Amino acid sequence: MIGPPSCAPWDTATPEAKGETPLPTYNQEAVVLRTRDLGEADRLVTLFTRERGKVNGVARGARRAASRLAGSLQPLSHIRCQLARARTLDIITQVELIESFPSVRGDLTLVTYANHFLELVDVVAPEREAGDLFPLLLGGLHLLAAGVDPGLVSRAFELRLLAAAGFGPALRDCARCGRPVEERGDLSFSPGEGGVLCGECDGGALLRRSVLAALIYLQEADLRQIGRLAVDERDRGEMEGLLRAHLTYHLDRPLRSLAFLDTLRRGER
Amino acid sequence: MIQELTRLPGVGPKTAQRLAFFLLAQPIADVQSLAEALLRARQNTRQCGVCCNLTEEDPCPLCSDSRRDRDAICVVERPADVQAVERTRDFHGRYHVLHGVISPLEGVGPEDIRLAELLRRLGEGTCREVIVATNPSVEGEATAMYIARLVKPLGIRVTRLASGLPAGGDLEYADQVTLSRALQGRREL
Ligand SMILES: [Zn+2]
Ligand SMILES: [Zn+2]
């Protein structure tokens, strides 16, 4: 298909210019989850919007070098945009960048953590409703950008995302018998049973109390305070391992960004 | 035939129909030579054993051209990008085609692109600069950073294409990301 010379895409393709009635438009605040090439010059953009959850939109001409849409419509960008309702896929007509998180994009490890957040949101985000997930995603990205320990941010993010999706691990009460786990006995953790198990109800992997305390803090504290938590390497590794097991069990799919993070760590050693 | 043609990139049903009618109106001999050319090109095309670019001869003409510098390798995502850089006539080194970018979200890891081949080439010791010319997208940047991580310890200089305003463009219409990158990458006059 031979198109007009490239310039701002909405200038070339507005319905008005073609003598059609303009499409109804709506505005959304969103984070770009992912993009995919569509046709010769367009891009299919998956947005996570504050009000409607996951929305797919087409950015026409976004792959041309001169496109005004391309720069802002990249994964991770926090944007305000206007979409035009079309028969099949809505069309992204205008984009205003709120935050592009350059400090996250410019660091391979941080951008991988951020990808992990986007990946999880993409998996659990319902279409047509965002609930608590939108502020959680933005909060997580801002903490990464602010230089807060990405491992802790990630664990807090995972715990809260699981809770929002209805798979939050039980931490204060035994997942099997429901009794508070504060009493004595060896605790364990079982993704299949839905969280921590008390001393009477064994099964699952042994869970040390210091790890449980850190998990409770990461799940319940104000997100802005989580960087203040002090955890040693061993507890940190155990938290990561059991949350990964919990995520994999309940989301039932491989976590690709975490796998890439492992690759990066192996390279560092 | 129309259905087959719509599988080509950028060809919608209307264009496919136009192409089909055009082909049907041509002499049989012309259509046959086109069909044979397509088949021959596909059968004879493979990846160059050195740079991984698509080629009919191995090593490819660029790799076997002794006039090209051996001390710089320009790393690109796809074969079409080699053509794009070649058109500038400003680069006289060699190329390396990754055939993709690292994209954890799409399940593309470092082992899925031609990185091992690049490292093997660098091990030969003639290259002194790797110019990473992946796209200025999130994945392209992440891939560039990953390459820098692998290559810098070898004592080889790693550079990245500058990104800035499109030539002939209008500042007023530049998007914020492009403009702020252009500002960061500003140079002395
Ligand atoms: Zn119990
Ligand atoms: Zn070659």
Coordinates of C-alpha atoms and ligand atoms in Angstrom, one line a residue:
Chain A
M1 CA 0.0 0.0 0.0
I2 CA 1.4 3.4 -0.9
G3 CA 0.6 5.9 1.7
P4 CA 1.0 9.7 1.7
P5 CA 4.4 11.0 2.7
S6 CA 4.9 10.5 6.4
C7 CA 4.0 13.2 8.8
A8 CA 1.9 13.3 11.9
P9 CA -0.4 10.3 11.5
W10 CA -3.6 11.9 12.6
D11 CA -3.0 14.5 9.9
T12 CA -3.0 11.9 7.2
A13 CA -5.8 9.8 8.3
T14 CA -8.5 11.9 10.1
P15 CA -12.0 10.9 9.2
E16 CA -12.8 14.5 8.6
A17 CA -10.2 14.6 5.8
K18 CA -11.9 11.7 4.1
G19 CA -15.3 13.3 4.5
E20 CA -16.6 10.9 7.1
T21 CA -18.2 11.8 10.4
P22 CA -15.5 12.0 13.1
L23 CA -15.3 9.0 15.4
P24 CA -16.3 9.6 19.1
T25 CA -13.2 10.0 21.2
Y26 CA -12.4 9.5 24.9
N27 CA -9.4 10.3 27.0
Q28 CA -7.5 8.0 29.3
E29 CA -4.5 8.0 31.6
A30 CA -2.5 4.9 31.0
V31 CA 0.8 3.0 31.3
V32 CA 1.9 1.3 28.0
L33 CA 2.2 -2.4 28.7
R34 CA 3.5 -3.6 25.3
T35 CA 3.5 -2.9 21.6
R36 CA 3.4 -5.0 18.5
D37 CA 4.0 -4.1 14.9
L38 CA 0.9 -4.0 12.8
G39 CA 0.9 -3.9 9.0
E40 CA 3.6 -1.8 7.4
A41 CA 3.8 1.3 9.6
D42 CA 1.3 0.9 12.4
R43 CA 1.7 -0.3 15.9
L44 CA -0.7 -2.1 18.1
V45 CA -0.4 -0.8 21.7
T46 CA -1.7 -2.5 24.8
L47 CA -2.5 0.2 27.4
F48 CA -3.2 -0.3 31.0
T49 CA -5.7 2.5 31.7
R50 CA -6.6 3.9 35.1
E51 CA -10.3 3.7 34.4
R52 CA -10.8 0.8 32.0
G53 CA -8.1 -1.6 32.6
K54 CA -6.5 -3.2 29.6
V55 CA -7.3 -1.4 26.3
N56 CA -5.8 -2.2 22.9
G57 CA -5.3 0.7 20.5
V58 CA -3.7 1.3 17.1
A59 CA -1.1 4.0 16.6
R60 CA -1.2 4.7 13.0
G61 CA 2.1 5.4 11.3
A62 CA 3.9 4.9 14.7
R63 CA 6.8 3.1 13.1
R64 CA 7.8 5.9 10.8
A65 CA 10.8 7.8 12.1
A66 CA 8.9 11.1 12.0
S67 CA 5.9 9.9 14.0
R68 CA 5.0 12.0 17.0
L69 CA 3.3 9.0 18.6
A70 CA 6.2 6.6 18.6
G71 CA 8.4 8.1 21.3
S72 CA 5.7 8.2 23.9
L73 CA 4.0 4.9 23.1
Q74 CA 6.7 2.7 24.3
P75 CA 6.4 0.1 27.1
L76 CA 6.7 1.7 30.6
S77 CA 5.5 5.2 29.5
H78 CA 3.0 6.9 31.7
I79 CA 0.8 8.9 29.3
R80 CA -2.5 10.7 28.9
C81 CA -4.0 9.9 25.5
Q82 CA -7.0 10.3 23.4
L83 CA -8.6 7.4 21.6
A84 CA -11.1 7.3 18.9
R85 CA -13.7 4.5 19.0
A86 CA -13.5 2.5 15.8
R87 CA -15.4 -0.6 14.7
T88 CA -12.7 -3.1 15.6
L89 CA -9.8 -1.5 17.3
D90 CA -9.8 1.9 18.9
I91 CA -7.3 4.4 17.3
I92 CA -4.8 6.4 19.4
T93 CA -5.1 9.9 18.2
Q94 CA -3.1 12.0 20.6
V95 CA -0.5 11.2 23.3
E96 CA 0.9 13.4 26.0
L97 CA 3.8 12.0 28.0
I98 CA 3.6 12.3 31.8
E99 CA 6.6 10.2 32.7
S100 CA 9.0 8.1 30.7
F101 CA 11.1 6.7 33.6
P102 CA 14.5 7.4 31.9
S103 CA 16.5 6.3 34.9
V104 CA 14.7 2.9 34.8
R105 CA 15.1 2.5 31.0
G106 CA 18.7 3.3 31.2
D107 CA 19.5 0.5 33.6
L108 CA 19.3 -3.1 32.4
T109 CA 18.5 -4.5 35.8
L110 CA 15.9 -1.9 36.6
V111 CA 14.2 -2.1 33.2
T112 CA 13.9 -5.9 33.7
Y113 CA 12.2 -5.4 37.1
A114 CA 9.9 -2.9 35.4
N115 CA 9.2 -5.4 32.7
H116 CA 8.4 -7.9 35.4
F117 CA 5.7 -5.5 36.7
L118 CA 4.3 -4.9 33.3
E119 CA 4.2 -8.7 32.6
L120 CA 2.4 -9.4 35.8
V121 CA -0.2 -6.7 35.3
D122 CA -0.7 -7.9 31.7
V123 CA -1.4 -11.4 33.1
V124 CA -3.8 -10.5 35.9
A125 CA -5.3 -7.2 34.6
P126 CA -9.0 -7.6 33.8
E127 CA -10.2 -5.8 30.8
R128 CA -12.6 -2.9 31.5
E129 CA -11.6 -2.3 35.1
A130 CA -8.3 -1.5 36.8
G131 CA -9.1 -1.3 40.4
D132 CA -6.1 -0.9 42.7
L133 CA -3.7 -2.2 40.1
F134 CA -3.2 1.1 38.4
P135 CA -1.9 3.0 41.4
L136 CA 0.1 -0.1 42.4
L137 CA 1.9 -0.2 39.0
L138 CA 2.6 3.5 39.0
G139 CA 3.8 3.3 42.6
G140 CA 6.1 0.4 41.8
L141 CA 7.6 2.2 38.8
H142 CA 8.2 5.4 40.7
L143 CA 9.9 3.5 43.5
L144 CA 12.2 1.8 41.0
A145 CA 12.9 5.2 39.5
A146 CA 13.6 6.7 42.9
G147 CA 16.4 4.1 43.5
V148 CA 14.6 2.1 46.2
D149 CA 16.0 -1.5 46.5
P150 CA 14.4 -3.2 43.4
G151 CA 14.2 -6.6 45.1
L152 CA 12.1 -5.3 47.9
V153 CA 9.9 -3.2 45.6
S154 CA 9.4 -6.3 43.5
R155 CA 8.4 -8.5 46.4
A156 CA 5.9 -5.8 47.7
F157 CA 4.6 -5.4 44.2
E158 CA 4.1 -9.2 43.8
L159 CA 2.3 -9.5 47.2
R160 CA -0.1 -6.7 46.5
L161 CA -0.7 -7.7 42.9
L162 CA -1.5 -11.3 44.0
A163 CA -3.9 -9.8 46.6
A164 CA -5.6 -7.6 44.0
A165 CA -6.0 -10.7 41.8
G166 CA -7.5 -12.7 44.6
F167 CA -4.4 -15.0 45.1
G168 CA -2.8 -13.1 47.9
P169 CA -1.0 -15.6 50.2
A170 CA -2.4 -16.0 53.7
L171 CA 0.4 -14.7 56.1
R172 CA -1.2 -14.0 59.5
D173 CA -3.5 -17.0 59.7
C174 CA -2.9 -20.6 58.7
A175 CA -4.0 -21.3 55.2
R176 CA -5.5 -24.6 56.2
C177 CA -6.9 -24.4 59.7
G178 CA -7.4 -20.6 59.8
R179 CA -5.8 -20.2 63.2
P180 CA -3.4 -17.3 63.8
V181 CA 0.2 -18.5 63.3
E182 CA 1.7 -16.3 66.1
E183 CA 1.9 -19.2 68.5
R184 CA 4.8 -21.6 68.6
G185 CA 5.8 -24.4 66.2
D186 CA 7.6 -24.7 62.9
L187 CA 5.9 -22.8 60.1
S188 CA 5.8 -23.8 56.4
F189 CA 4.6 -22.2 53.2
S190 CA 2.5 -23.9 50.5
P191 CA 1.4 -22.1 47.3
G192 CA -1.1 -24.8 46.6
E193 CA -2.8 -24.4 50.0
G194 CA -2.7 -20.6 49.7
G195 CA 0.0 -19.4 52.0
V196 CA 1.6 -20.1 55.4
L197 CA 0.8 -23.2 57.4
C198 CA 0.9 -23.4 61.2
G199 CA 2.9 -25.9 63.2
E200 CA 0.0 -28.3 63.5
C201 CA -0.7 -28.3 59.8
D202 CA 2.6 -29.2 58.2
G203 CA 3.4 -29.7 54.6
G204 CA 5.1 -27.3 52.2
A205 CA 8.5 -25.7 52.5
L206 CA 9.9 -24.6 55.9
L207 CA 9.3 -20.9 56.5
R208 CA 11.5 -19.1 59.0
R209 CA 9.8 -16.5 61.2
S210 CA 12.1 -13.6 60.0
V211 CA 11.0 -14.3 56.4
L212 CA 7.3 -14.3 57.5
A213 CA 7.8 -11.0 59.3
A214 CA 9.4 -9.4 56.3
L215 CA 6.6 -10.6 54.0
I216 CA 4.0 -9.2 56.3
Y217 CA 5.8 -5.8 56.3
L218 CA 6.1 -5.8 52.5
Q219 CA 2.4 -6.7 52.2
E220 CA 1.0 -4.2 54.7
A221 CA 3.3 -1.2 55.1
D222 CA 2.9 2.0 53.1
L223 CA 4.5 1.3 49.7
R224 CA 6.7 4.4 50.2
Q225 CA 8.2 3.0 53.4
I226 CA 9.3 -0.4 52.1
G227 CA 12.8 0.7 51.3
R228 CA 13.4 1.0 55.1
L229 CA 13.1 -2.7 55.7
A230 CA 16.3 -4.4 56.5
V231 CA 16.6 -8.1 55.3
D232 CA 19.7 -10.2 55.0
E233 CA 20.7 -12.0 51.9
R234 CA 19.3 -15.4 53.1
D235 CA 15.8 -14.0 53.9
R236 CA 15.8 -12.1 50.7
G237 CA 16.5 -15.2 48.6
E238 CA 13.9 -17.2 50.5
M239 CA 11.2 -14.5 50.0
E240 CA 12.0 -14.4 46.3
G241 CA 11.9 -18.1 46.0
L242 CA 8.6 -18.7 47.7
L243 CA 6.8 -15.7 46.1
R244 CA 8.0 -17.0 42.7
A245 CA 6.6 -20.4 43.5
H246 CA 3.3 -18.8 44.6
L247 CA 3.1 -16.6 41.4
T248 CA 3.9 -19.6 39.1
Y249 CA 1.4 -21.8 40.8
H250 CA -1.5 -19.3 40.8
L251 CA -0.8 -17.5 37.5
D252 CA 0.1 -20.8 35.8
R253 CA 2.6 -19.5 33.4
P254 CA 6.4 -19.0 33.2
L255 CA 7.6 -15.6 34.4
R256 CA 9.8 -14.5 31.6
S257 CA 11.3 -11.3 33.1
L258 CA 12.3 -13.1 36.2
A259 CA 14.0 -15.7 34.1
F260 CA 15.9 -13.0 32.3
L261 CA 16.8 -11.4 35.6
D262 CA 18.4 -14.8 36.5
T263 CA 20.4 -14.6 33.3
L264 CA 21.7 -11.1 34.2
R265 CA 22.7 -12.3 37.7
R266 CA 24.6 -15.3 36.4
G267 CA 26.5 -12.9 34.1
E268 CA 27.5 -10.7 37.1
R269 CA 29.1 -13.5 39.0
Chain B
M1 CA -3.5 -16.1 -5.2
I2 CA -5.0 -13.1 -3.5
Q3 CA -5.0 -14.9 -0.1
E4 CA -1.3 -15.8 -0.6
L5 CA -0.4 -12.2 -1.4
T6 CA -2.2 -10.7 1.6
R7 CA 0.4 -12.6 3.7
L8 CA 3.1 -10.2 2.5
P9 CA 3.9 -7.4 4.9
G10 CA 2.0 -4.2 4.1
V11 CA -0.3 -5.9 1.6
G12 CA -4.0 -5.5 2.4
P13 CA -6.8 -7.2 0.5
K14 CA -7.1 -4.3 -1.9
T15 CA -3.5 -4.2 -2.9
A16 CA -3.4 -8.0 -3.1
Q17 CA -6.3 -7.8 -5.6
R18 CA -4.5 -5.1 -7.6
L19 CA -1.3 -7.2 -7.7
A20 CA -3.2 -10.3 -8.7
F21 CA -5.0 -8.6 -11.6
F22 CA -1.7 -7.2 -12.7
L23 CA 0.0 -10.6 -12.7
L24 CA -2.9 -12.3 -14.5
A25 CA -2.6 -9.7 -17.3
Q26 CA 1.2 -10.5 -17.9
P27 CA 2.6 -12.9 -20.4
I28 CA 3.1 -16.4 -19.0
A29 CA 6.9 -16.2 -19.5
D30 CA 7.2 -13.0 -17.4
V31 CA 5.2 -14.6 -14.5
Q32 CA 7.3 -17.7 -14.8
S33 CA 10.6 -15.8 -14.5
L34 CA 9.2 -13.9 -11.5
A35 CA 8.1 -17.2 -9.8
E36 CA 11.5 -18.8 -10.5
A37 CA 13.4 -15.8 -9.2
L38 CA 11.4 -15.9 -6.0
L39 CA 12.0 -19.6 -5.6
R40 CA 15.7 -19.4 -6.4
A41 CA 16.2 -16.5 -4.0
R42 CA 14.5 -18.4 -1.2
Q43 CA 16.4 -21.6 -1.9
N44 CA 19.8 -20.0 -2.2
T45 CA 19.5 -17.6 0.7
R46 CA 21.1 -18.5 4.0
Q47 CA 22.8 -16.7 6.9
C48 CA 26.4 -15.6 6.4
G49 CA 28.6 -17.7 8.6
V50 CA 30.4 -14.6 9.8
C51 CA 27.9 -11.7 10.1
C52 CA 24.6 -13.6 10.0
N53 CA 23.2 -11.3 7.3
L54 CA 21.1 -13.0 4.7
T55 CA 23.1 -13.9 1.6
E56 CA 23.4 -16.1 -1.4
E57 CA 27.2 -16.6 -0.9
D58 CA 28.8 -17.6 2.3
P59 CA 30.7 -15.5 3.5
C60 CA 28.5 -12.6 2.2
P61 CA 29.9 -9.9 -0.2
L62 CA 30.3 -7.5 2.7
C63 CA 32.3 -9.9 4.8
S64 CA 34.5 -11.0 1.9
D65 CA 35.3 -7.4 0.8
S66 CA 38.8 -6.9 1.9
R67 CA 38.6 -3.1 1.6
R68 CA 36.2 -2.9 4.5
D69 CA 37.7 -2.1 8.0
R70 CA 38.0 -5.0 10.4
D71 CA 38.3 -2.9 13.5
A72 CA 34.6 -1.8 13.7
I73 CA 31.5 -3.9 13.8
C74 CA 28.0 -2.3 13.5
V75 CA 25.4 -4.4 15.2
V76 CA 21.9 -4.3 13.9
E77 CA 18.6 -6.0 14.5
R78 CA 17.6 -7.1 11.0
P79 CA 19.1 -7.5 7.5
A80 CA 17.1 -4.5 6.3
D81 CA 19.0 -2.3 8.8
V82 CA 22.3 -3.3 7.1
Q83 CA 20.9 -1.8 3.9
A84 CA 19.8 1.3 5.8
V85 CA 23.3 2.0 7.3
E86 CA 25.0 1.1 3.9
R87 CA 22.9 3.8 2.2
T88 CA 24.6 6.5 4.4
R89 CA 28.0 5.5 2.8
D90 CA 29.5 6.7 6.1
F91 CA 30.4 3.4 7.6
H92 CA 33.2 1.3 6.2
G93 CA 33.4 -1.4 8.8
R94 CA 31.7 -4.8 9.1
Y95 CA 28.2 -5.7 10.2
H96 CA 26.6 -8.2 12.6
V97 CA 22.9 -9.0 12.3
L98 CA 21.2 -10.1 15.5
H99 CA 17.9 -11.3 13.9
G100 CA 15.9 -9.8 16.8
V101 CA 16.2 -8.1 20.1
I102 CA 16.1 -9.3 23.7
S103 CA 12.5 -9.0 24.8
P104 CA 11.6 -10.8 28.1
L105 CA 8.0 -9.9 27.5
E106 CA 7.9 -11.8 24.2
G107 CA 10.0 -14.6 25.5
V108 CA 13.1 -13.7 23.5
G109 CA 16.2 -14.2 25.5
P110 CA 19.9 -13.5 24.7
E111 CA 20.3 -17.1 23.5
D112 CA 17.6 -16.6 20.9
I113 CA 19.4 -13.9 18.9
R114 CA 22.8 -14.1 17.3
L115 CA 24.9 -12.9 20.2
A116 CA 27.0 -16.0 20.7
E117 CA 28.1 -15.5 17.0
L118 CA 29.1 -11.9 17.8
L119 CA 31.1 -12.9 20.8
R120 CA 32.9 -15.5 18.8
R121 CA 33.8 -12.9 16.2
L122 CA 35.1 -10.5 18.8
G123 CA 37.2 -13.3 20.2
E124 CA 39.3 -13.2 17.0
G125 CA 40.7 -10.0 18.3
T126 CA 40.6 -7.7 15.2
C127 CA 37.6 -5.6 16.3
R128 CA 38.2 -2.5 18.4
E129 CA 34.8 -0.9 18.4
V130 CA 31.3 -2.3 18.5
I131 CA 28.7 0.2 17.3
V132 CA 25.3 -0.9 18.6
A133 CA 22.6 0.3 16.1
T134 CA 19.6 -1.5 17.5
N135 CA 16.3 0.5 17.4
P136 CA 15.8 3.2 20.0
S137 CA 12.9 1.2 21.5
V138 CA 12.8 -0.2 25.1
E139 CA 13.9 -3.6 23.8
G140 CA 16.5 -2.1 21.5
E141 CA 18.0 -0.1 24.4
A142 CA 17.9 -3.1 26.7
T143 CA 19.7 -5.2 24.1
A144 CA 22.3 -2.5 23.6
M145 CA 23.0 -2.4 27.4
Y146 CA 23.2 -6.1 27.5
I147 CA 25.7 -6.1 24.6
A148 CA 27.8 -3.4 26.4
R149 CA 27.8 -5.6 29.5
L150 CA 29.2 -8.6 27.5
V151 CA 31.6 -6.7 25.3
K152 CA 33.2 -4.1 27.5
P153 CA 35.1 -6.7 29.7
L154 CA 36.8 -7.8 26.4
G155 CA 38.5 -4.4 26.3
I156 CA 36.5 -3.4 23.2
R157 CA 35.0 0.0 22.9
V158 CA 31.1 -0.1 22.7
T159 CA 29.3 2.9 21.2
R160 CA 25.6 3.5 20.5
L161 CA 24.0 5.5 17.7
A162 CA 23.0 9.0 18.8
S163 CA 19.3 9.6 18.8
G164 CA 17.9 13.0 18.1
L165 CA 15.6 15.0 15.9
P166 CA 14.6 13.8 12.4
A167 CA 16.5 15.8 9.8
G168 CA 14.4 18.4 8.2
G169 CA 11.9 18.1 11.0
D170 CA 10.3 20.9 13.0
L171 CA 11.3 21.3 16.7
E172 CA 7.8 22.3 17.6
Y173 CA 6.4 19.0 16.5
A174 CA 9.0 16.7 18.1
D175 CA 7.7 14.4 20.8
Q176 CA 9.0 14.8 24.3
V177 CA 11.0 11.7 24.5
T178 CA 12.9 12.4 21.2
L179 CA 13.4 16.0 22.2
S180 CA 14.8 15.2 25.7
R181 CA 17.1 12.6 24.2
A182 CA 18.3 15.0 21.6
L183 CA 19.0 17.5 24.5
Q184 CA 21.0 14.8 26.4
G185 CA 23.0 13.9 23.3
R186 CA 23.8 17.5 22.4
R187 CA 27.3 18.3 21.1
E188 CA 29.7 21.2 21.1
L189 CA 29.5 23.6 18.1
Ligands
ZN1 ZN -3.1 -24.7 60.7
ZN2 ZN 28.7 -11.6 6.3

